[in-house]
């Protein structure tokens, strides 16, 4: 008997209703009155976040339509992550969005629709459900990336993202069609049972095509070439959301896919070799290509590529299907993603502020920022040090969880590469810090932080520091979420 309990979709329904409601409000309000969209969006996100937290701890695990959509703590963790990311992005965009001459009322509803797509991806137990969520998220980003209609870079980034995103979606969909042709099903667990341990050329081709589709969304080498141009051309708040929440959504889908689709031991070993190579290349190329960058959004693009390589290390830790190893590996992935989102959005809050106050995203224009805006410089420094994995910040704990999980499995060499690349990344992160604190900043304007942006920066910095000193609550949530996948 097919179960159809709409209560399992409460968070998603709330998000859909709120996004459509904000769209309606934006259409009704006169153009000069649309500043009210900001507090409405904040209240919408906070309300949904409160319910998502309640649902995580008290909602339990269940399947919708016999496994087509999963309601578990794993999906619940990512829903919380997406909403935290949206909250930090919205806090840092109030003044930035106010300068949009048109379509100001549509910006925030589009963000909420993107979150809805991400939620569908995190809970998808069926390849078609996952694809629908992916496309809902991606189509929204096509619009947001080109949101500056009079900016040639934004328009160019939007066109590039549309073409490359459509291509990656086609590759992913073809991989799904091959899986369906092999098994007669798109439900992930049913596909895993049908494939078993049988590995053939078509199975490998389908897996590679699916991984290529995911690889584009998470900027995995060699599917990363789009990221620098799109990150540079898109509006800074959109770049922030694209670099964090959309990447987390792709990893959520990839983890569930990897766990179920690679259920057979021989199939897992076949995919493991490919993942090891891709993770190593992504860490190395991402970090080395960040060195010559002069634009901070391009630097963040290559930093994000390297971070995707680190996260892949945690996914590798589930190759041996034992519960303890699996939980440790996924715990590391979930913990790292939350820290990556918070620290990265702290950095992007500063980037958005500087872009608005100075009209530039070039690193040289951060000269003397420590004197012109001490808070912004401090937040960017803390965020960069956390991304580099410097103790006692949360990024260090996150990397420790990832690397220890893969070392316990016997892959010491990939952890060594990750450690070395983390140390190398300190150079290009600190090169920006050097410009902020040692540059004279002559001729550059004062850039004090006020209002919601100030609160968002402080929030990200405080969370990054506290979770580095006391990571237990978040780590326990990550363990609970990981364990729900094996129940």
GROMACS .gro file of C-alpha atoms in nm:
model
  487
    1UNK     CA    1   0.000   0.000   0.000
    2UNK     CA    2   0.139   0.342  -0.100
    3UNK     CA    3   0.161   0.589   0.190
    4UNK     CA    4   0.070   0.950   0.123
    5UNK     CA    5   0.122   1.158   0.436
    6UNK     CA    6   0.145   1.527   0.358
    7UNK     CA    7   0.258   1.593   0.715
    8UNK     CA    8   0.597   1.457   0.614
    9UNK     CA    9   0.631   1.752   0.376
   10UNK     CA   10   0.540   2.022   0.628
   11UNK     CA   11   0.871   2.210   0.602
   12UNK     CA   12   0.863   2.202   0.223
   13UNK     CA   13   0.498   2.313   0.213
   14UNK     CA   14   0.575   2.603   0.449
   15UNK     CA   15   0.862   2.712   0.227
   16UNK     CA   16   0.650   2.688  -0.090
   17UNK     CA   17   0.365   2.889   0.063
   18UNK     CA   18   0.598   3.156   0.202
   19UNK     CA   19   0.786   3.200  -0.126
   20UNK     CA   20   0.464   3.233  -0.327
   21UNK     CA   21   0.323   3.464  -0.061
   22UNK     CA   22   0.629   3.690  -0.083
   23UNK     CA   23   0.596   3.694  -0.461
   24UNK     CA   24   0.237   3.813  -0.423
   25UNK     CA   25   0.336   4.078  -0.168
   26UNK     CA   26   0.610   4.201  -0.402
   27UNK     CA   27   0.357   4.240  -0.683
   28UNK     CA   28   0.102   4.417  -0.466
   29UNK     CA   29   0.334   4.664  -0.293
   30UNK     CA   30   0.427   4.982  -0.481
   31UNK     CA   31   0.789   4.995  -0.593
   32UNK     CA   32   0.880   5.251  -0.329
   33UNK     CA   33   0.736   5.037  -0.048
   34UNK     CA   34   0.924   4.715  -0.120
   35UNK     CA   35   1.174   4.772   0.159
   36UNK     CA   36   0.926   4.575   0.369
   37UNK     CA   37   1.028   4.261   0.181
   38UNK     CA   38   1.342   4.236   0.393
   39UNK     CA   39   1.175   4.195   0.737
   40UNK     CA   40   0.908   3.968   0.588
   41UNK     CA   41   1.179   3.742   0.447
   42UNK     CA   42   1.367   3.736   0.778
   43UNK     CA   43   1.051   3.638   0.968
   44UNK     CA   44   0.969   3.372   0.708
   45UNK     CA   45   1.315   3.215   0.735
   46UNK     CA   46   1.324   3.230   1.115
   47UNK     CA   47   0.979   3.074   1.145
   48UNK     CA   48   1.066   2.793   0.907
   49UNK     CA   49   1.401   2.741   1.083
   50UNK     CA   50   1.225   2.707   1.419
   51UNK     CA   51   0.998   2.437   1.277
   52UNK     CA   52   1.290   2.262   1.103
   53UNK     CA   53   1.478   2.242   1.436
   54UNK     CA   54   1.171   2.100   1.608
   55UNK     CA   55   1.121   1.850   1.326
   56UNK     CA   56   1.487   1.741   1.345
   57UNK     CA   57   1.469   1.648   1.711
   58UNK     CA   58   1.111   1.524   1.734
   59UNK     CA   59   0.996   1.443   1.380
   60UNK     CA   60   1.127   1.088   1.348
   61UNK     CA   61   1.198   0.896   1.027
   62UNK     CA   62   0.946   0.802   0.759
   63UNK     CA   63   0.917   0.752   0.384
   64UNK     CA   64   0.679   0.937   0.154
   65UNK     CA   65   0.527   0.741  -0.138
   66UNK     CA   66   0.723   0.426  -0.051
   67UNK     CA   67   1.066   0.581  -0.057
   68UNK     CA   68   1.024   0.845  -0.327
   69UNK     CA   69   1.091   1.109  -0.064
   70UNK     CA   70   1.258   1.054   0.272
   71UNK     CA   71   1.175   1.232   0.596
   72UNK     CA   72   1.470   1.168   0.827
   73UNK     CA   73   1.727   1.353   1.036
   74UNK     CA   74   1.971   1.352   0.746
   75UNK     CA   75   1.734   1.560   0.533
   76UNK     CA   76   1.640   1.760   0.845
   77UNK     CA   77   2.004   1.855   0.907
   78UNK     CA   78   2.036   1.992   0.556
   79UNK     CA   79   1.709   2.183   0.581
   80UNK     CA   80   1.851   2.358   0.887
   81UNK     CA   81   2.174   2.424   0.699
   82UNK     CA   82   1.993   2.576   0.398
   83UNK     CA   83   1.784   2.802   0.620
   84UNK     CA   84   2.089   2.917   0.819
   85UNK     CA   85   2.264   2.996   0.490
   86UNK     CA   86   1.961   3.189   0.363
   87UNK     CA   87   1.938   3.384   0.690
   88UNK     CA   88   2.304   3.493   0.673
   89UNK     CA   89   2.274   3.583   0.304
   90UNK     CA   90   1.959   3.790   0.355
   91UNK     CA   91   2.112   3.974   0.653
   92UNK     CA   92   2.406   4.080   0.439
   93UNK     CA   93   2.197   4.189   0.138
   94UNK     CA   94   1.958   4.453   0.272
   95UNK     CA   95   2.154   4.753   0.142
   96UNK     CA   96   2.279   4.566  -0.162
   97UNK     CA   97   1.932   4.466  -0.284
   98UNK     CA   98   1.801   4.819  -0.220
   99UNK     CA   99   2.009   4.947  -0.512
  100UNK     CA  100   1.833   4.723  -0.763
  101UNK     CA  101   1.629   4.958  -0.980
  102UNK     CA  102   1.391   4.682  -1.086
  103UNK     CA  103   1.289   4.334  -0.969
  104UNK     CA  104   1.373   4.418  -0.607
  105UNK     CA  105   1.053   4.249  -0.491
  106UNK     CA  106   1.139   3.923  -0.666
  107UNK     CA  107   1.489   3.875  -0.524
  108UNK     CA  108   1.396   3.734  -0.184
  109UNK     CA  109   1.115   3.504  -0.307
  110UNK     CA  110   1.357   3.357  -0.561
  111UNK     CA  111   1.598   3.276  -0.277
  112UNK     CA  112   1.322   3.092  -0.094
  113UNK     CA  113   1.228   2.895  -0.405
  114UNK     CA  114   1.592   2.793  -0.441
  115UNK     CA  115   1.579   2.667  -0.081
  116UNK     CA  116   1.271   2.461  -0.165
  117UNK     CA  117   1.461   2.293  -0.447
  118UNK     CA  118   1.751   2.222  -0.213
  119UNK     CA  119   1.518   2.066   0.043
  120UNK     CA  120   1.376   1.835  -0.224
  121UNK     CA  121   1.728   1.728  -0.318
  122UNK     CA  122   1.826   1.650   0.041
  123UNK     CA  123   1.525   1.425   0.098
  124UNK     CA  124   1.503   1.262  -0.243
  125UNK     CA  125   1.495   0.883  -0.234
  126UNK     CA  126   1.417   0.866  -0.604
  127UNK     CA  127   1.632   0.987  -0.893
  128UNK     CA  128   1.343   1.173  -1.056
  129UNK     CA  129   1.255   1.352  -0.731
  130UNK     CA  130   1.619   1.447  -0.694
  131UNK     CA  131   1.629   1.579  -1.051
  132UNK     CA  132   1.312   1.789  -1.001
  133UNK     CA  133   1.464   1.948  -0.690
  134UNK     CA  134   1.791   2.008  -0.871
  135UNK     CA  135   1.621   2.182  -1.163
  136UNK     CA  136   1.402   2.394  -0.936
  137UNK     CA  137   1.715   2.517  -0.759
  138UNK     CA  138   1.918   2.561  -1.077
  139UNK     CA  139   1.656   2.750  -1.278
  140UNK     CA  140   1.625   2.995  -0.990
  141UNK     CA  141   2.001   3.052  -0.997
  142UNK     CA  142   1.991   3.113  -1.372
  143UNK     CA  143   1.777   3.417  -1.292
  144UNK     CA  144   1.972   3.531  -0.986
  145UNK     CA  145   2.317   3.509  -1.147
  146UNK     CA  146   2.203   3.750  -1.424
  147UNK     CA  147   2.018   3.978  -1.181
  148UNK     CA  148   2.219   4.286  -1.282
  149UNK     CA  149   2.065   4.345  -1.628
  150UNK     CA  150   2.288   4.646  -1.699
  151UNK     CA  151   2.611   4.476  -1.591
  152UNK     CA  152   2.785   4.296  -1.881
  153UNK     CA  153   2.965   4.060  -1.641
  154UNK     CA  154   2.641   3.956  -1.475
  155UNK     CA  155   2.469   3.897  -1.809
  156UNK     CA  156   2.767   3.699  -1.936
  157UNK     CA  157   2.775   3.491  -1.616
  158UNK     CA  158   2.404   3.420  -1.647
  159UNK     CA  159   2.438   3.299  -2.007
  160UNK     CA  160   2.740   3.082  -1.924
  161UNK     CA  161   2.566   2.930  -1.625
  162UNK     CA  162   2.253   2.861  -1.832
  163UNK     CA  163   2.443   2.685  -2.110
  164UNK     CA  164   2.676   2.485  -1.885
  165UNK     CA  165   2.405   2.409  -1.632
  166UNK     CA  166   2.172   2.279  -1.901
  167UNK     CA  167   2.451   2.060  -2.038
  168UNK     CA  168   2.530   1.913  -1.697
  169UNK     CA  169   2.159   1.850  -1.634
  170UNK     CA  170   2.135   1.667  -1.967
  171UNK     CA  171   2.432   1.448  -1.875
  172UNK     CA  172   2.277   1.372  -1.535
  173UNK     CA  173   1.939   1.293  -1.690
  174UNK     CA  174   2.097   1.059  -1.943
  175UNK     CA  175   2.270   0.875  -1.658
  176UNK     CA  176   1.932   0.840  -1.486
  177UNK     CA  177   1.780   0.702  -1.806
  178UNK     CA  178   2.056   0.441  -1.827
  179UNK     CA  179   1.990   0.338  -1.467
  180UNK     CA  180   1.620   0.307  -1.543
  181UNK     CA  181   1.694   0.100  -1.853
  182UNK     CA  182   1.909  -0.137  -1.648
  183UNK     CA  183   1.675  -0.181  -1.353
  184UNK     CA  184   1.326  -0.065  -1.454
  185UNK     CA  185   1.315   0.170  -1.154
  186UNK     CA  186   1.439   0.512  -1.042
  187UNK     CA  187   1.381   0.453  -0.670
  188UNK     CA  188   1.734   0.447  -0.527
  189UNK     CA  189   1.700   0.152  -0.292
  190UNK     CA  190   1.520  -0.057  -0.556
  191UNK     CA  191   1.794   0.029  -0.806
  192UNK     CA  192   2.062  -0.076  -0.556
  193UNK     CA  193   1.888  -0.409  -0.499
  194UNK     CA  194   1.850  -0.468  -0.874
  195UNK     CA  195   2.213  -0.389  -0.952
  196UNK     CA  196   2.356  -0.584  -0.660
  197UNK     CA  197   2.726  -0.651  -0.711
  198UNK     CA  198   2.700  -0.676  -1.089
  199UNK     CA  199   2.938  -0.429  -1.257
  200UNK     CA  200   2.936  -0.383  -1.632
  201UNK     CA  201   3.022  -0.113  -1.883
  202UNK     CA  202   2.673   0.038  -1.885
  203UNK     CA  203   2.660   0.054  -1.504
  204UNK     CA  204   2.997   0.228  -1.492
  205UNK     CA  205   2.892   0.472  -1.769
  206UNK     CA  206   2.570   0.557  -1.585
  207UNK     CA  207   2.759   0.612  -1.259
  208UNK     CA  208   3.016   0.835  -1.428
  209UNK     CA  209   2.741   1.043  -1.592
  210UNK     CA  210   2.558   1.085  -1.263
  211UNK     CA  211   2.883   1.180  -1.090
  212UNK     CA  212   2.955   1.431  -1.369
  213UNK     CA  213   2.618   1.595  -1.311
  214UNK     CA  214   2.682   1.619  -0.938
  215UNK     CA  215   3.041   1.725  -1.003
  216UNK     CA  216   2.926   2.033  -1.192
  217UNK     CA  217   2.710   2.148  -0.901
  218UNK     CA  218   2.985   2.101  -0.642
  219UNK     CA  219   3.268   2.235  -0.866
  220UNK     CA  220   3.454   1.906  -0.868
  221UNK     CA  221   3.757   1.887  -1.098
  222UNK     CA  222   3.734   1.853  -1.402
  223UNK     CA  223   3.381   1.998  -1.393
  224UNK     CA  224   3.490   2.318  -1.220
  225UNK     CA  225   3.576   2.555  -1.504
  226UNK     CA  226   3.246   2.745  -1.484
  227UNK     CA  227   3.291   2.853  -1.122
  228UNK     CA  228   3.545   3.143  -1.144
  229UNK     CA  229   3.362   3.332  -1.421
  230UNK     CA  230   3.017   3.283  -1.270
  231UNK     CA  231   3.136   3.372  -0.918
  232UNK     CA  232   3.302   3.690  -1.047
  233UNK     CA  233   3.011   3.803  -1.265
  234UNK     CA  234   2.715   3.725  -1.039
  235UNK     CA  235   2.597   3.972  -0.772
  236UNK     CA  236   2.796   3.910  -0.454
  237UNK     CA  237   2.498   3.784  -0.244
  238UNK     CA  238   2.405   3.540  -0.522
  239UNK     CA  239   2.764   3.419  -0.541
  240UNK     CA  240   2.755   3.363  -0.164
  241UNK     CA  241   2.439   3.152  -0.184
  242UNK     CA  242   2.555   2.965  -0.493
  243UNK     CA  243   2.893   2.886  -0.335
  244UNK     CA  244   2.748   2.749  -0.012
  245UNK     CA  245   2.387   2.631  -0.003
  246UNK     CA  246   2.368   2.495  -0.359
  247UNK     CA  247   2.692   2.306  -0.307
  248UNK     CA  248   2.561   2.160   0.020
  249UNK     CA  249   2.242   2.049  -0.158
  250UNK     CA  250   2.443   1.869  -0.425
  251UNK     CA  251   2.647   1.693  -0.156
  252UNK     CA  252   2.327   1.590   0.023
  253UNK     CA  253   2.200   1.422  -0.293
  254UNK     CA  254   2.543   1.273  -0.366
  255UNK     CA  255   2.573   1.116  -0.021
  256UNK     CA  256   2.234   0.947  -0.047
  257UNK     CA  257   2.311   0.837  -0.403
  258UNK     CA  258   2.651   0.701  -0.309
  259UNK     CA  259   2.517   0.512  -0.008
  260UNK     CA  260   2.230   0.343  -0.191
  261UNK     CA  261   2.352   0.316  -0.550
  262UNK     CA  262   2.689   0.175  -0.449
  263UNK     CA  263   2.535  -0.076  -0.214
  264UNK     CA  264   2.722  -0.373  -0.366
  265UNK     CA  265   3.081  -0.413  -0.247
  266UNK     CA  266   3.236  -0.456  -0.593
  267UNK     CA  267   3.036  -0.158  -0.725
  268UNK     CA  268   3.158   0.052  -0.432
  269UNK     CA  269   3.521  -0.038  -0.504
  270UNK     CA  270   3.478   0.059  -0.869
  271UNK     CA  271   3.346   0.402  -0.774
  272UNK     CA  272   3.600   0.443  -0.494
  273UNK     CA  273   3.898   0.463  -0.729
  274UNK     CA  274   3.729   0.737  -0.929
  275UNK     CA  275   3.636   0.934  -0.617
  276UNK     CA  276   3.990   0.913  -0.478
  277UNK     CA  277   4.137   1.053  -0.799
  278UNK     CA  278   3.878   1.330  -0.826
  279UNK     CA  279   3.919   1.431  -0.461
  280UNK     CA  280   4.298   1.454  -0.491
  281UNK     CA  281   4.284   1.653  -0.817
  282UNK     CA  282   4.019   1.888  -0.679
  283UNK     CA  283   4.219   1.969  -0.366
  284UNK     CA  284   4.542   2.024  -0.558
  285UNK     CA  285   4.408   2.223  -0.855
  286UNK     CA  286   4.170   2.432  -0.648
  287UNK     CA  287   4.441   2.548  -0.409
  288UNK     CA  288   4.713   2.604  -0.670
  289UNK     CA  289   4.484   2.801  -0.902
  290UNK     CA  290   4.386   3.034  -0.615
  291UNK     CA  291   4.740   3.174  -0.587
  292UNK     CA  292   4.747   3.412  -0.887
  293UNK     CA  293   4.393   3.551  -0.843
  294UNK     CA  294   4.353   3.928  -0.815
  295UNK     CA  295   3.975   3.929  -0.779
  296UNK     CA  296   3.845   3.813  -0.443
  297UNK     CA  297   3.533   3.643  -0.585
  298UNK     CA  298   3.752   3.441  -0.823
  299UNK     CA  299   3.975   3.354  -0.529
  300UNK     CA  300   3.669   3.235  -0.339
  301UNK     CA  301   3.569   3.026  -0.642
  302UNK     CA  302   3.897   2.834  -0.636
  303UNK     CA  303   3.882   2.815  -0.257
  304UNK     CA  304   3.537   2.659  -0.293
  305UNK     CA  305   3.673   2.408  -0.545
  306UNK     CA  306   3.942   2.304  -0.297
  307UNK     CA  307   3.683   2.279  -0.018
  308UNK     CA  308   3.477   2.043  -0.238
  309UNK     CA  309   3.783   1.819  -0.257
  310UNK     CA  310   3.810   1.809   0.122
  311UNK     CA  311   3.442   1.715   0.155
  312UNK     CA  312   3.486   1.436  -0.100
  313UNK     CA  313   3.741   1.284   0.137
  314UNK     CA  314   3.463   1.230   0.388
  315UNK     CA  315   3.241   1.064   0.128
  316UNK     CA  316   3.525   0.824   0.046
  317UNK     CA  317   3.510   0.709   0.407
  318UNK     CA  318   3.178   0.530   0.342
  319UNK     CA  319   3.331   0.298   0.080
  320UNK     CA  320   3.347   0.011   0.331
  321UNK     CA  321   2.983  -0.045   0.431
  322UNK     CA  322   3.025  -0.081   0.806
  323UNK     CA  323   2.804   0.129   1.028
  324UNK     CA  324   3.080   0.280   1.242
  325UNK     CA  325   3.296   0.388   0.948
  326UNK     CA  326   2.995   0.517   0.758
  327UNK     CA  327   2.867   0.726   1.051
  328UNK     CA  328   3.213   0.875   1.114
  329UNK     CA  329   3.255   0.965   0.748
  330UNK     CA  330   2.912   1.122   0.704
  331UNK     CA  331   2.941   1.298   1.041
  332UNK     CA  332   3.257   1.462   0.910
  333UNK     CA  333   3.085   1.564   0.586
  334UNK     CA  334   2.784   1.715   0.763
  335UNK     CA  335   2.989   1.897   1.027
  336UNK     CA  336   3.226   2.032   0.761
  337UNK     CA  337   2.943   2.153   0.538
  338UNK     CA  338   2.782   2.350   0.822
  339UNK     CA  339   3.114   2.512   0.916
  340UNK     CA  340   3.197   2.577   0.550
  341UNK     CA  341   2.862   2.749   0.500
  342UNK     CA  342   2.892   2.970   0.810
  343UNK     CA  343   3.257   3.070   0.754
  344UNK     CA  344   3.215   3.122   0.379
  345UNK     CA  345   2.906   3.337   0.427
  346UNK     CA  346   3.093   3.545   0.683
  347UNK     CA  347   3.357   3.611   0.418
  348UNK     CA  348   3.095   3.686   0.155
  349UNK     CA  349   2.914   3.924   0.389
  350UNK     CA  350   3.234   4.131   0.393
  351UNK     CA  351   3.276   4.094   0.016
  352UNK     CA  352   2.917   4.212  -0.038
  353UNK     CA  353   2.972   4.508   0.196
  354UNK     CA  354   3.293   4.615   0.022
  355UNK     CA  355   3.139   4.566  -0.323
  356UNK     CA  356   2.852   4.792  -0.225
  357UNK     CA  357   3.059   5.062  -0.053
  358UNK     CA  358   3.348   5.070  -0.302
  359UNK     CA  359   3.199   4.917  -0.616
  360UNK     CA  360   3.489   4.673  -0.647
  361UNK     CA  361   3.577   4.310  -0.583
  362UNK     CA  362   3.950   4.346  -0.656
  363UNK     CA  363   4.181   4.237  -0.374
  364UNK     CA  364   4.390   4.553  -0.401
  365UNK     CA  365   4.086   4.757  -0.300
  366UNK     CA  366   4.086   4.582   0.038
  367UNK     CA  367   4.400   4.777   0.124
  368UNK     CA  368   4.378   4.925   0.473
  369UNK     CA  369   4.034   4.776   0.537
  370UNK     CA  370   4.134   4.708   0.899
  371UNK     CA  371   4.147   5.084   0.959
  372UNK     CA  372   3.850   5.176   0.741
  373UNK     CA  373   3.623   4.897   0.870
  374UNK     CA  374   3.774   4.702   1.164
  375UNK     CA  375   3.475   4.467   1.202
  376UNK     CA  376   3.471   4.367   0.836
  377UNK     CA  377   3.847   4.298   0.841
  378UNK     CA  378   3.817   4.090   1.160
  379UNK     CA  379   3.529   3.882   1.022
  380UNK     CA  380   3.709   3.816   0.693
  381UNK     CA  381   4.025   3.716   0.881
  382UNK     CA  382   3.841   3.473   1.110
  383UNK     CA  383   3.649   3.325   0.816
  384UNK     CA  384   3.965   3.274   0.611
  385UNK     CA  385   4.156   3.118   0.900
  386UNK     CA  386   3.865   2.880   0.962
  387UNK     CA  387   3.852   2.782   0.594
  388UNK     CA  388   4.226   2.716   0.610
  389UNK     CA  389   4.178   2.489   0.913
  390UNK     CA  390   4.373   2.690   1.169
  391UNK     CA  391   4.302   2.598   1.536
  392UNK     CA  392   4.113   2.676   1.752
  393UNK     CA  393   3.854   2.774   1.492
  394UNK     CA  394   3.575   2.544   1.373
  395UNK     CA  395   3.741   2.473   1.039
  396UNK     CA  396   4.021   2.286   1.217
  397UNK     CA  397   3.774   2.058   1.397
  398UNK     CA  398   3.586   1.997   1.070
  399UNK     CA  399   3.902   1.895   0.885
  400UNK     CA  400   4.004   1.673   1.176
  401UNK     CA  401   3.674   1.484   1.154
  402UNK     CA  402   3.708   1.437   0.778
  403UNK     CA  403   4.070   1.328   0.770
  404UNK     CA  404   4.051   1.103   1.075
  405UNK     CA  405   3.756   0.915   0.922
  406UNK     CA  406   3.944   0.840   0.601
  407UNK     CA  407   4.267   0.755   0.788
  408UNK     CA  408   4.078   0.502   1.000
  409UNK     CA  409   3.975   0.337   0.676
  410UNK     CA  410   4.338   0.306   0.564
  411UNK     CA  411   4.362   0.583   0.302
  412UNK     CA  412   4.638   0.778   0.472
  413UNK     CA  413   4.777   0.925   0.149
  414UNK     CA  414   4.458   1.116   0.060
  415UNK     CA  415   4.451   1.264   0.412
  416UNK     CA  416   4.815   1.370   0.372
  417UNK     CA  417   4.731   1.547   0.046
  418UNK     CA  418   4.443   1.722   0.219
  419UNK     CA  419   4.663   1.830   0.510
  420UNK     CA  420   4.939   1.962   0.281
  421UNK     CA  421   4.690   2.151   0.063
  422UNK     CA  422   4.530   2.302   0.374
  423UNK     CA  423   4.868   2.437   0.480
  424UNK     CA  424   4.932   2.573   0.131
  425UNK     CA  425   4.594   2.748   0.132
  426UNK     CA  426   4.706   2.954   0.432
  427UNK     CA  427   4.929   3.156   0.197
  428UNK     CA  428   4.659   3.293  -0.032
  429UNK     CA  429   4.415   3.348   0.254
  430UNK     CA  430   4.676   3.542   0.451
  431UNK     CA  431   4.777   3.740   0.141
  432UNK     CA  432   4.433   3.904   0.159
  433UNK     CA  433   4.470   3.955   0.534
  434UNK     CA  434   4.808   4.120   0.472
  435UNK     CA  435   4.652   4.367   0.229
  436UNK     CA  436   4.379   4.453   0.482
  437UNK     CA  437   4.611   4.510   0.777
  438UNK     CA  438   4.935   4.632   0.619
  439UNK     CA  439   4.805   4.819   0.315
  440UNK     CA  440   4.775   5.197   0.346
  441UNK     CA  441   4.432   5.225   0.180
  442UNK     CA  442   4.511   5.580   0.064
  443UNK     CA  443   4.227   5.733  -0.133
  444UNK     CA  444   3.982   5.455  -0.046
  445UNK     CA  445   3.659   5.548   0.136
  446UNK     CA  446   3.559   5.461   0.490
  447UNK     CA  447   3.348   5.145   0.501
  448UNK     CA  448   3.176   5.116   0.841
  449UNK     CA  449   2.928   4.830   0.883
  450UNK     CA  450   2.579   4.908   1.006
  451UNK     CA  451   2.244   4.741   1.067
  452UNK     CA  452   2.158   4.390   0.954
  453UNK     CA  453   2.490   4.337   0.777
  454UNK     CA  454   2.674   4.404   1.103
  455UNK     CA  455   2.457   4.152   1.286
  456UNK     CA  456   2.513   3.890   1.012
  457UNK     CA  457   2.890   3.934   1.022
  458UNK     CA  458   2.902   3.911   1.401
  459UNK     CA  459   2.680   3.603   1.398
  460UNK     CA  460   2.898   3.414   1.151
  461UNK     CA  461   3.217   3.509   1.337
  462UNK     CA  462   3.083   3.412   1.679
  463UNK     CA  463   2.950   3.077   1.555
  464UNK     CA  464   3.282   2.999   1.383
  465UNK     CA  465   3.475   3.066   1.704
  466UNK     CA  466   3.234   2.893   1.944
  467UNK     CA  467   3.202   2.575   1.736
  468UNK     CA  468   3.580   2.554   1.722
  469UNK     CA  469   3.605   2.566   2.101
  470UNK     CA  470   3.292   2.361   2.173
  471UNK     CA  471   3.190   2.152   1.867
  472UNK     CA  472   2.994   1.887   2.060
  473UNK     CA  473   2.634   2.004   1.993
  474UNK     CA  474   2.682   2.029   1.617
  475UNK     CA  475   2.884   1.706   1.609
  476UNK     CA  476   2.604   1.526   1.793
  477UNK     CA  477   2.348   1.656   1.545
  478UNK     CA  478   2.570   1.534   1.261
  479UNK     CA  479   2.599   1.188   1.420
  480UNK     CA  480   2.220   1.168   1.460
  481UNK     CA  481   2.169   1.270   1.098
  482UNK     CA  482   2.427   1.018   0.971
  483UNK     CA  483   2.281   0.736   1.179
  484UNK     CA  484   1.933   0.799   1.036
  485UNK     CA  485   2.063   0.692   0.693
  486UNK     CA  486   2.138   0.337   0.811
  487UNK     CA  487   1.813   0.277   1.000
   0.00000   0.00000   0.00000
